[in-house]
Short mmCIF file of C-alpha atoms in Angstrom, two decimals:
data_model
loop_
_atom_site.label_atom_id
_atom_site.label_comp_id
_atom_site.label_asym_id
_atom_site.label_seq_id
_atom_site.Cartn_x
_atom_site.Cartn_y
_atom_site.Cartn_z
CA MET A 1179 0.00 0.00 0.00
CA LYS A 1180 1.42 3.39 -1.01
CA LEU A 1181 1.42 5.82 1.91
CA SER A 1182 1.89 9.57 2.01
CA LYS A 1183 5.31 10.79 3.06
CA ARG A 1184 4.06 11.58 6.58
CA LEU A 1185 2.35 8.23 7.08
CA ASN A 1186 5.34 6.41 5.65
CA ALA A 1187 7.59 8.16 8.18
CA ILE A 1188 5.29 7.04 11.00
CA ASN A 1189 5.09 3.51 9.59
CA SER A 1190 8.88 3.33 9.50
CA LEU A 1191 9.09 4.22 13.20
CA ILE A 1192 6.99 1.23 14.23
CA THR A 1193 9.69 -1.42 14.21
CA GLN A 1194 8.98 -3.23 17.48
CA SER A 1195 6.29 -5.83 17.97
CA TYR A 1196 3.33 -4.37 19.88
CA ASP A 1197 0.32 -5.86 21.56
CA ILE A 1198 -1.84 -2.96 20.34
CA VAL A 1199 -1.41 -0.08 17.92
CA TRP A 1200 -3.98 2.69 18.23
CA ASP A 1201 -4.43 4.51 14.91
CA CYS A 1202 -6.24 7.61 16.15
CA CYS A 1203 -7.93 10.32 14.08
CA CYS A 1204 -7.28 7.75 11.40
CA ASP A 1205 -9.09 9.31 8.44
CA HIS A 1206 -9.20 6.56 5.79
CA GLY A 1207 -7.16 4.11 7.87
CA PHE A 1208 -4.27 3.77 5.42
CA LEU A 1209 -1.60 3.64 8.12
CA GLY A 1210 -3.44 1.00 10.12
CA MET A 1211 -3.97 -1.08 6.98
CA ALA A 1212 -0.25 -0.96 6.24
CA LEU A 1213 0.47 -2.07 9.79
CA LEU A 1214 -2.04 -4.90 9.47
CA GLU A 1215 -0.24 -6.12 6.35
CA ARG A 1216 3.07 -5.99 8.20
CA GLY A 1217 1.68 -7.93 11.16
CA ILE A 1218 3.61 -5.68 13.52
CA ALA A 1219 0.99 -5.87 16.28
CA LYS A 1220 -1.44 -8.40 17.67
CA GLN A 1221 -4.25 -5.87 17.28
CA ILE A 1222 -4.80 -2.60 15.43
CA ASN A 1223 -7.49 -0.27 16.77
CA PHE A 1224 -8.85 2.42 14.45
CA VAL A 1225 -10.32 5.27 16.49
CA ASP A 1226 -12.18 8.40 15.39
CA ILE A 1227 -15.31 10.19 16.54
CA ILE A 1228 -17.00 10.68 13.15
CA PRO A 1229 -19.64 7.94 12.62
CA GLU A 1230 -19.87 8.20 8.82
CA LEU A 1231 -16.10 7.99 8.47
CA MET A 1232 -15.83 4.96 10.72
CA GLU A 1233 -18.70 3.13 9.02
CA ALA A 1234 -16.98 3.60 5.66
CA LEU A 1235 -13.65 2.51 7.16
CA GLU A 1236 -15.14 -0.69 8.58
CA GLN A 1237 -16.49 -1.61 5.15
CA SER A 1238 -13.10 -0.88 3.59
CA LEU A 1239 -11.33 -3.03 6.17
CA GLN A 1240 -13.72 -5.93 5.61
CA GLN A 1241 -12.91 -5.82 1.90
CA PHE A 1242 -9.21 -5.29 2.63
CA GLU A 1243 -8.88 -8.46 4.73
CA GLN A 1244 -10.59 -10.77 2.25
CA GLY A 1245 -8.22 -13.58 1.35
CA LYS A 1246 -5.57 -12.39 3.80
CA SER A 1247 -4.37 -13.62 7.14
CA LEU A 1248 -4.24 -10.43 9.19
CA PRO A 1249 -3.96 -9.62 12.90
CA SER A 1250 -7.05 -8.68 14.86
CA TRP A 1251 -8.53 -5.23 14.29
CA GLN A 1252 -11.32 -3.05 15.67
CA VAL A 1253 -13.04 0.08 14.42
CA ARG A 1254 -14.03 2.21 17.39
CA CYS A 1255 -16.20 5.29 16.97
CA GLU A 1256 -15.35 7.18 20.13
CA ASP A 1257 -13.54 10.18 21.54
CA VAL A 1258 -9.82 9.49 21.37
CA ALA A 1259 -9.36 11.29 24.70
CA GLN A 1260 -11.56 8.68 26.40
CA ILE A 1261 -9.92 5.48 25.18
CA LYS A 1262 -9.18 2.93 27.89
CA LEU A 1263 -5.78 1.27 27.66
CA PRO A 1264 -5.43 -2.30 28.94
CA THR A 1265 -2.81 -2.67 31.64
CA GLY A 1266 0.27 -4.75 30.98
CA ALA A 1267 0.08 -4.34 27.20
CA LYS A 1268 2.86 -2.92 25.05
CA GLN A 1269 1.12 -0.32 22.93
CA VAL A 1270 1.68 2.75 20.77
CA ILE A 1271 -0.81 5.53 20.09
CA VAL A 1272 -0.54 7.32 16.75
CA ILE A 1273 -2.11 10.77 16.43
CA ALA A 1274 -1.61 12.59 13.14
CA GLY A 1275 -3.39 15.14 11.00
CA VAL A 1276 -4.94 17.19 13.82
CA GLY A 1277 -4.02 20.60 15.18
CA GLY A 1278 -1.34 20.90 17.83
CA ASP A 1279 -3.71 22.12 20.54
CA LEU A 1280 -6.08 19.18 20.04
CA CYS A 1281 -3.23 16.70 19.81
CA LEU A 1282 -1.79 17.83 23.14
CA LYS A 1283 -5.22 17.83 24.78
CA LEU A 1284 -5.81 14.23 23.66
CA ILE A 1285 -2.45 13.09 25.00
CA GLU A 1286 -2.95 14.81 28.34
CA GLN A 1287 -6.38 13.23 28.77
CA ILE A 1288 -5.23 9.75 27.76
CA ILE A 1289 -2.41 9.93 30.31
CA ALA A 1290 -4.74 11.21 33.03
CA ASN A 1291 -7.30 8.47 32.36
CA ASN A 1292 -4.83 5.58 32.21
CA PRO A 1293 -2.28 6.01 35.02
CA HIS A 1294 -1.65 2.25 35.32
CA SER A 1295 -0.96 1.66 31.60
CA LEU A 1296 1.87 4.11 30.95
CA LYS A 1297 4.99 2.01 31.51
CA GLN A 1298 4.89 0.32 28.08
CA LEU A 1299 3.06 3.12 26.28
CA SER A 1300 4.53 5.31 23.55
CA PHE A 1301 3.11 8.01 21.29
CA ILE A 1302 3.92 8.84 17.69
CA ILE A 1303 2.48 12.19 16.70
CA CYS A 1304 2.47 14.47 13.69
CA PRO A 1305 0.41 17.54 14.64
CA ILE A 1306 -0.45 20.42 12.35
CA MET A 1307 1.20 23.60 13.66
CA HIS A 1308 1.85 24.82 17.22
CA LEU A 1309 4.74 22.41 17.76
CA TYR A 1310 6.45 24.72 20.26
CA LYS A 1311 3.41 24.50 22.53
CA VAL A 1312 2.99 20.77 21.93
CA ARG A 1313 6.61 20.07 22.85
CA ALA A 1314 6.32 22.13 26.03
CA GLY A 1315 3.19 20.19 26.95
CA LEU A 1316 4.80 16.80 26.29
CA LYS A 1317 7.69 17.77 28.52
CA ALA A 1318 5.25 18.84 31.25
CA CYS A 1319 3.69 15.36 31.03
CA ASN A 1320 7.14 13.89 31.84
CA LEU A 1321 7.41 12.24 28.44
CA GLN A 1322 10.86 11.68 26.95
CA LEU A 1323 12.08 11.75 23.36
CA ASP A 1324 12.71 8.64 21.27
CA SER A 1325 13.07 10.39 17.93
CA GLU A 1326 12.09 13.48 15.97
CA GLN A 1327 12.22 14.43 12.30
CA ILE A 1328 11.10 17.09 9.85
CA ILE A 1329 8.95 15.90 6.94
CA VAL A 1330 8.23 17.98 3.83
CA GLU A 1331 5.08 16.96 1.98
CA ASN A 1332 3.29 18.97 -0.70
CA LYS A 1333 5.46 22.00 0.17
CA ARG A 1334 4.30 21.92 3.80
CA PHE A 1335 6.46 21.17 6.81
CA TYR A 1336 5.60 18.69 9.56
CA GLU A 1337 7.35 17.33 12.62
CA VAL A 1338 7.05 13.68 13.56
CA LEU A 1339 7.82 12.90 17.19
CA GLN A 1340 8.08 9.57 18.95
CA VAL A 1341 7.88 9.89 22.74
CA SER A 1342 7.44 7.62 25.74
CA PHE A 1343 7.97 7.52 29.47
CA ASN A 1344 11.01 5.25 29.34
CA ALA A 1345 12.96 6.92 26.54
CA THR A 1346 16.29 8.59 27.23
CA GLY A 1347 16.12 11.73 25.08
CA THR A 1348 15.06 15.15 26.30
CA ILE A 1349 12.19 16.93 24.59
CA THR A 1350 13.13 20.48 23.69
CA LYS A 1351 10.66 23.17 22.68
CA THR A 1352 12.25 23.80 19.28
CA GLY A 1353 13.75 20.38 18.54
CA ALA A 1354 17.35 19.33 19.00
CA HIS A 1355 18.14 16.37 16.75
CA MET A 1356 15.92 16.96 13.73
CA TRP A 1357 17.66 20.03 12.30
CA ASP A 1358 20.21 19.56 9.51
CA THR A 1359 22.24 22.70 8.86
CA HIS A 1360 23.14 21.37 5.38
CA ASN A 1361 19.51 20.92 4.33
CA PRO A 1362 18.05 24.03 2.61
CA GLN A 1363 14.51 22.87 3.37
CA HIS A 1364 15.26 22.94 7.09
CA HIS A 1365 16.45 26.53 6.80
CA GLN A 1366 13.24 27.29 4.94
CA TYR A 1367 11.21 25.73 7.75
CA GLN A 1368 13.11 27.74 10.34
CA GLN A 1369 12.36 30.95 8.43
CA GLN A 1370 8.69 30.04 8.13
CA LEU A 1371 8.51 29.60 11.91
CA LEU A 1372 10.33 32.87 12.52
CA ASP A 1373 7.95 34.72 10.19
CA HIS A 1374 4.94 33.20 11.94
CA TYR A 1375 6.05 34.12 15.44
CA THR A 1376 7.10 37.59 14.33
CA ARG A 1377 3.51 38.16 13.26
CA MET A 1378 2.42 37.07 16.75
CA LEU A 1379 4.52 39.66 18.57
CA ASN A 1380 1.64 42.12 18.87
CA LYS A 1381 -0.29 39.55 20.95
CA ASP A 1382 2.38 38.90 23.59
CA ARG A 1383 5.72 40.49 22.82
CA VAL A 1384 7.66 39.05 25.76
CA TYR A 1385 6.53 35.47 25.18
CA TYR A 1386 6.85 35.40 21.40
CA GLN A 1387 10.19 37.19 21.39
CA LYS A 1388 11.48 34.35 23.58
CA VAL A 1389 10.12 31.82 21.09
CA ILE A 1390 11.76 33.68 18.20
CA THR A 1391 15.11 33.79 19.97
CA GLU A 1392 14.98 30.04 20.59
CA TYR A 1393 14.19 29.26 16.94
CA GLN A 1394 16.97 31.57 15.80
CA ARG A 1395 19.41 29.30 17.64
CA VAL A 1396 18.34 25.90 16.30
CA PHE A 1397 21.38 25.55 14.03
CA GLU A 1398 23.81 26.51 16.80
CA ARG A 1399 23.56 23.14 18.54
#
């Protein structure tokens, strides 16, 4: 199955064998289908709150599995923030294609609702915008960094982060390991961020000037 550049990056990060993969805000379910074909997990759960979308996805999955030997899967039409994680299971939650504010809110609520299921839990996220705020929020949740990367797709820039509670990397607000000083696209992304936060200065000059200063220094590391 051909995936978009973003979904392919997420797919490539899932290299361990999991008990459960949660494909959240899953749209057409392409990532989860690719994971089903790979057999990387015992179960793939597709979760979104839009009934029409999930009904269509269930039909697609039923057709997709015909003639194949695939792991177990479930289509769950529910609020991602309210999912209940089984204890003792090794699982990863994927959240992509939603705004940064919503993405962070979902993660915070999942953590709050499942305090006994966090030891073997990891997140892979690719939010749309507001990554500075998302990163600050992840750090406040005591999550640690497994990996981070910049993806360019259809002339738009995205960050893909893999985080967990037992990783060893430190989450920074502007990213530490994803920047490549020799990559012109990364310089373009930096400038796009600087332009955005410069336009925000009239809302809170002290705060956004701090953000600008931090992004100005990303290639100094």
